[in-house]
């Protein structure tokens, strides 16, 4: 199976690197700029050609469109695909609609979406190991993508019939919004009179510890801290210092979310926590 990559950005580079490490034959790459394509081809090693998008499609059996979401439909439509050729995008937020231009020409289309963040073009193979990838596509393509995901050391969740916006929102909560939480933590840190510069290094071990707890236990058992202990007085003191600020509103909303975990508190403690998060500083 000859694999082609259209879009030598962060994911395209990581995916191509991981596929080569898994023994797959990435034969050709293309990108908006020759520089990106050449950079990737060089990293992948001998035998990988830098070609125009149409030539990549012509010379490969399985083609990944790893361009930004907004560019997928236009790119898929401007290429002449072969009957039965495999065309795959990697967006979590999009269904197969943007590939309809390829479907009209008889191609089989699919999606392979790694539930992982790729902040740079390097380090691809390791970042696939142990993750889950969303996969969509009718057979034989669906089966091929499942096998590829397995060879990358990842697991599969099938996306047929899945609401892609909600699925992708879940990924944003688990990934991007963790960064938002760290921004909020830094604000509270500076409110305490500590320097913003020391926030990240001081708080990151807490973040990693919490992530490890979530990885090892169900959510209810992973939770530590005042809400888990039913320490209503401490929660009230937090709310008093945060007040009616946006930070206070965020703290209350997240606290209310923690109470959906069905924590083993007596009725009076549950009610006091619920009231505290509903009422805020007052
Ligand atoms: N990065 C992640 O963490 C991640 C995770 C999961 C899924 N994805 C998905 O992977 C896909 C690519 O995302 P990315 O983060 O890798 O983006 P990216 O780093 O911006 O890379 C996209 C590449 O596509 C090329 N490109 C940009 N605009 C284009 C256009 N209009 N037409 C053709 N090529 C164009 C660019 O090439 P040049 O460098 O040559 O300009 C760029 O390197 C998206 O569908 C995204 O949803 C990304």
Coordinates of C-alpha atoms and ligand atoms in Angstrom, one line a residue:
X1 CA 0.0 0.0 0.0
X2 CA 1.5 3.3 -1.1
X3 CA 0.6 6.2 1.2
X4 CA 0.6 9.8 0.3
X5 CA 0.4 12.9 2.5
X6 CA -1.2 16.2 1.4
X7 CA -0.2 18.8 4.0
X8 CA 3.2 18.6 5.7
X9 CA 2.1 20.4 8.9
X10 CA 2.0 19.2 12.5
X11 CA -0.3 16.2 12.1
X12 CA 0.8 15.3 8.6
X13 CA 4.4 15.1 9.6
X14 CA 3.7 13.2 12.9
X15 CA 1.4 10.8 11.1
X16 CA 3.9 10.2 8.2
X17 CA 6.7 9.6 10.7
X18 CA 4.7 7.2 12.7
X19 CA 3.6 5.3 9.6
X20 CA 7.1 4.9 8.4
X21 CA 8.2 3.8 11.9
X22 CA 5.5 1.2 11.7
X23 CA 6.8 -0.1 8.4
X24 CA 4.3 1.6 6.1
X25 CA 5.4 2.9 2.7
X26 CA 4.9 6.7 2.6
X27 CA 5.8 7.3 -1.0
X28 CA 5.0 11.0 -1.7
X29 CA 4.2 14.2 0.1
X30 CA 2.9 17.6 -0.9
X31 CA 2.2 20.8 0.9
X32 CA 1.2 24.4 0.3
X33 CA 4.9 25.3 0.4
X34 CA 7.7 23.1 -1.1
X35 CA 9.8 23.9 2.0
X36 CA 7.4 22.0 4.3
X37 CA 7.1 19.1 1.9
X38 CA 10.9 18.9 1.5
X39 CA 11.5 19.1 5.2
X40 CA 9.1 16.1 5.8
X41 CA 10.5 14.1 2.9
X42 CA 14.0 14.5 4.2
X43 CA 13.0 13.5 7.7
X44 CA 11.3 10.4 6.3
X45 CA 14.3 9.3 4.4
X46 CA 15.2 8.1 0.9
X47 CA 12.5 7.1 -1.5
X48 CA 9.9 9.8 -0.5
X49 CA 9.1 12.1 -3.4
X50 CA 8.0 15.7 -3.1
X51 CA 5.3 16.1 -5.7
X52 CA 2.3 18.3 -6.6
X53 CA -1.0 17.3 -5.0
X54 CA -2.3 15.6 -8.1
X55 CA 0.9 13.6 -8.6
X56 CA 0.7 12.4 -5.0
X57 CA -2.9 11.2 -5.6
X58 CA -1.8 9.6 -8.9
X59 CA 1.1 7.7 -7.3
X60 CA -0.5 6.5 -4.1
X61 CA -3.3 4.2 -3.0
X62 CA -4.2 5.8 0.4
X63 CA -4.0 9.6 0.6
X64 CA -4.2 11.6 3.8
X65 CA -5.5 15.1 3.6
X66 CA -3.7 16.7 6.6
X67 CA -4.5 20.3 5.8
X68 CA -6.5 22.7 8.1
X69 CA -10.2 21.7 8.4
X70 CA -11.3 24.7 6.3
X71 CA -9.1 23.6 3.4
X72 CA -10.1 19.9 3.2
X73 CA -13.2 20.3 0.9
X74 CA -11.5 22.5 -1.6
X75 CA -8.4 20.2 -1.8
X76 CA -10.6 17.1 -2.1
X77 CA -12.6 18.7 -5.0
X78 CA -9.6 20.0 -7.0
X79 CA -8.0 16.5 -7.4
X80 CA -8.9 13.9 -9.9
X81 CA -9.3 10.7 -7.9
X82 CA -9.3 7.1 -9.2
X83 CA -12.3 4.8 -8.8
X84 CA -11.8 2.9 -5.5
X85 CA -8.9 5.1 -4.3
X86 CA -8.8 5.7 -0.5
X87 CA -9.0 9.4 0.6
X88 CA -8.9 10.2 4.3
X89 CA -9.0 13.3 6.4
X90 CA -7.9 13.6 10.0
X91 CA -10.3 16.1 11.4
X92 CA -12.2 15.3 14.6
X93 CA -14.8 18.1 14.0
X94 CA -15.8 17.1 10.5
X95 CA -17.8 14.2 9.1
X96 CA -17.1 12.8 5.7
X97 CA -19.1 15.6 3.9
X98 CA -16.0 17.7 2.9
X99 CA -14.8 14.6 1.0
X100 CA -17.9 14.4 -1.2
X101 CA -15.9 15.7 -4.2
X102 CA -13.8 12.5 -4.0
X103 CA -16.9 10.3 -3.4
X104 CA -18.5 11.7 -6.7
X105 CA -15.4 10.4 -8.5
X106 CA -15.8 6.9 -7.0
X107 CA -13.2 7.1 -4.3
X108 CA -13.7 5.5 -0.9
X109 CA -13.5 8.1 1.8
X110 CA -12.7 8.0 5.5
X111 CA -11.5 9.7 8.7
X112 CA -8.6 8.8 11.0
X113 CA -8.6 11.3 13.9
X114 CA -6.0 10.8 16.6
X115 CA -7.3 11.9 20.1
X116 CA -3.9 13.5 20.8
X117 CA -2.4 16.9 20.4
X118 CA 0.6 17.4 18.1
X119 CA 2.1 20.8 19.0
X120 CA 5.0 20.3 16.6
X121 CA 6.0 18.3 13.5
X122 CA 8.5 16.2 15.4
X123 CA 8.1 13.2 17.7
X124 CA 5.2 11.6 15.8
X125 CA 5.6 7.9 16.5
X126 CA 5.7 8.1 20.3
X127 CA 2.6 10.4 20.4
X128 CA 0.4 7.7 18.8
X129 CA 1.3 5.0 21.2
X130 CA -1.4 4.2 23.7
X131 CA -3.9 6.8 22.4
X132 CA -7.3 6.3 20.8
X133 CA -8.1 7.2 17.2
X134 CA -11.5 8.0 15.8
X135 CA -12.1 6.0 12.6
X136 CA -14.8 6.3 10.0
X137 CA -15.0 4.7 6.5
X138 CA -16.8 1.9 4.8
X139 CA -14.9 -1.3 4.1
X140 CA -12.4 -2.2 2.9
X141 CA -11.1 1.3 3.9
X142 CA -12.5 1.2 7.4
X143 CA -10.8 -2.1 8.1
X144 CA -7.5 -0.8 6.6
X145 CA -7.6 2.2 8.9
X146 CA -8.4 0.1 11.9
X147 CA -5.3 -2.1 11.1
X148 CA -3.1 1.0 10.6
X149 CA -4.2 2.5 13.9
X150 CA -3.3 -0.8 15.6
X151 CA 0.1 -0.8 14.0
X152 CA 0.7 2.7 15.4
X153 CA 0.1 1.2 18.9
X154 CA -3.3 3.0 19.3
X155 CA -6.9 1.9 19.8
X156 CA -9.9 2.6 17.7
X157 CA -13.3 4.2 18.4
X158 CA -15.6 4.0 15.4
X159 CA -17.3 7.3 14.5
X160 CA -20.1 6.2 12.3
X161 CA -23.3 7.9 13.5
X162 CA -21.4 9.9 16.1
X163 CA -22.2 13.6 16.5
X164 CA -18.9 15.0 15.4
X165 CA -19.3 18.4 17.0
X166 CA -20.1 16.8 20.4
X167 CA -17.3 14.3 20.0
X168 CA -14.8 17.0 19.2
X169 CA -16.1 19.2 22.1
X170 CA -15.2 16.3 24.4
X171 CA -11.7 16.3 23.0
X172 CA -11.4 20.1 23.5
X173 CA -12.5 19.8 27.2
X174 CA -9.9 17.1 27.8
X175 CA -7.1 18.9 26.0
X176 CA -7.4 22.5 25.1
X177 CA -9.4 23.5 28.2
X178 CA -6.8 22.1 30.5
X179 CA -4.7 25.0 29.2
X180 CA -7.6 27.3 30.1
X181 CA -7.7 25.8 33.6
X182 CA -3.9 26.5 34.0
X183 CA -4.5 30.1 32.9
X184 CA -7.2 30.4 35.6
X185 CA -4.9 28.8 38.2
X186 CA -2.2 31.3 37.3
X187 CA -4.7 34.2 37.9
X188 CA -5.5 32.8 41.3
X189 CA -1.8 32.3 42.0
X190 CA -1.1 36.0 41.3
X191 CA -4.1 37.1 43.3
X192 CA -2.4 35.4 46.2
X193 CA 0.6 37.7 45.7
X194 CA 2.8 35.2 44.0
X195 CA 4.7 35.8 40.8
X196 CA 3.1 34.8 37.5
X197 CA 6.5 33.5 36.4
X198 CA 6.5 30.8 39.1
X199 CA 3.0 29.6 38.5
X200 CA 3.6 27.1 35.8
X201 CA 6.5 25.3 37.3
X202 CA 4.8 25.2 40.7
X203 CA 1.4 24.1 39.6
X204 CA 2.3 21.7 36.8
X205 CA 3.2 18.8 39.1
X206 CA -0.4 19.1 40.5
X207 CA -1.8 19.0 37.0
X208 CA 0.3 15.9 36.1
X209 CA -0.7 14.2 39.4
X210 CA -4.4 14.9 38.8
X211 CA -4.0 13.5 35.2
X212 CA -2.3 10.4 36.6
X213 CA -5.1 9.9 39.1
X214 CA -7.7 10.2 36.3
X215 CA -5.8 7.7 34.3
X216 CA -5.7 5.2 37.1
X217 CA -9.0 5.6 38.8
X218 CA -12.6 6.3 37.9
X219 CA -13.4 10.0 38.2
X220 CA -15.1 9.8 41.6
X221 CA -12.0 8.1 43.1
X222 CA -9.6 10.3 41.3
X223 CA -10.8 13.5 43.0
X224 CA -8.9 14.9 46.0
X225 CA -9.2 18.3 47.7
X226 CA -11.9 20.2 49.6
X227 CA -14.9 19.0 47.5
X228 CA -13.8 15.4 47.8
X229 CA -13.4 15.9 51.6
X230 CA -16.7 17.7 52.0
X231 CA -14.7 20.7 53.4
X232 CA -17.4 23.3 52.9
X233 CA -15.6 26.0 55.0
X234 CA -12.6 25.9 52.7
X235 CA -14.8 26.1 49.6
X236 CA -16.5 29.2 51.1
X237 CA -13.2 30.9 51.8
X238 CA -12.2 30.3 48.1
X239 CA -15.4 31.8 47.0
X240 CA -15.0 34.8 49.3
X241 CA -11.6 35.7 47.8
X242 CA -12.7 35.1 44.2
X243 CA -15.9 37.0 44.7
X244 CA -18.1 37.8 41.7
X245 CA -15.2 37.9 39.3
X246 CA -15.1 35.7 36.2
X247 CA -12.6 33.6 38.1
X248 CA -15.2 33.1 40.8
X249 CA -17.9 32.2 38.3
X250 CA -15.5 29.6 36.7
X251 CA -14.7 28.2 40.1
X252 CA -18.4 27.8 41.0
X253 CA -19.2 26.2 37.6
X254 CA -16.4 23.7 37.9
X255 CA -17.4 23.0 41.5
X256 CA -20.9 22.3 40.4
X257 CA -19.6 19.9 37.7
X258 CA -17.6 18.0 40.5
X259 CA -20.9 17.5 42.3
X260 CA -22.2 15.5 39.3
X261 CA -19.7 12.8 40.3
X262 CA -22.1 11.5 43.0
X263 CA -19.6 11.9 45.8
X264 CA -20.2 10.0 49.0
X265 CA -21.2 12.9 51.2
X266 CA -24.0 13.0 53.7
X267 CA -27.1 15.0 52.6
X268 CA -26.2 18.1 54.7
X269 CA -22.7 18.4 53.1
X270 CA -24.0 17.8 49.6
X271 CA -26.6 20.5 50.1
X272 CA -24.1 23.0 51.6
X273 CA -21.7 22.4 48.7
X274 CA -24.5 22.8 46.1
X275 CA -25.7 26.0 47.8
X276 CA -22.1 27.4 47.9
X277 CA -21.5 26.8 44.2
X278 CA -24.9 28.1 43.3
X279 CA -24.7 31.3 45.5
X280 CA -21.0 32.2 45.1
X281 CA -19.3 34.4 47.5
X282 CA -22.4 35.5 49.3
Ligands
LIG1 N1 -2.2 19.3 15.4 C1 -3.1 18.5 16.1 O1 -2.9 18.4 17.3 C2 -4.2 17.7 15.4 C3 -4.7 16.7 16.2 C4 -5.8 15.9 15.6 C5 -6.2 16.2 14.3 N2 -5.7 17.3 13.6 C6 -6.2 17.6 12.3 O2 -5.1 17.5 11.4 C7 -5.3 18.4 10.3 C8 -4.1 19.3 10.1 O3 -4.0 20.0 11.3 P1 -2.5 20.5 11.7 O4 -2.6 20.9 13.2 O5 -1.5 19.6 11.3 O6 -2.4 21.9 10.9 P2 -1.0 22.6 10.4 O7 0.1 22.3 11.4 O8 -1.5 24.0 10.2 O9 -0.7 21.9 9.1 C9 -1.5 22.0 7.9 C10 -0.6 22.1 6.7 O10 -1.4 22.2 5.6 C11 -0.9 23.1 4.7 N3 -1.9 24.1 4.3 C12 -2.4 25.1 5.0 N4 -3.4 25.8 4.4 C13 -3.6 25.1 3.2 C14 -4.4 25.2 2.1 N5 -5.3 26.2 2.1 N6 -4.3 24.4 1.1 C15 -3.4 23.4 1.1 N7 -2.6 23.2 2.2 C16 -2.6 24.0 3.2 C17 0.2 23.9 5.4 O11 1.4 23.6 4.6 P3 2.7 24.6 4.6 O12 3.4 24.2 5.8 O13 3.4 24.1 3.3 O14 2.2 26.0 4.5 C18 0.4 23.3 6.7 O15 1.6 22.8 7.0 C19 -6.6 19.1 10.6 O16 -7.7 18.5 10.0 C20 -6.7 19.0 12.1 O17 -8.1 19.1 12.6 C21 -4.6 18.0 14.2

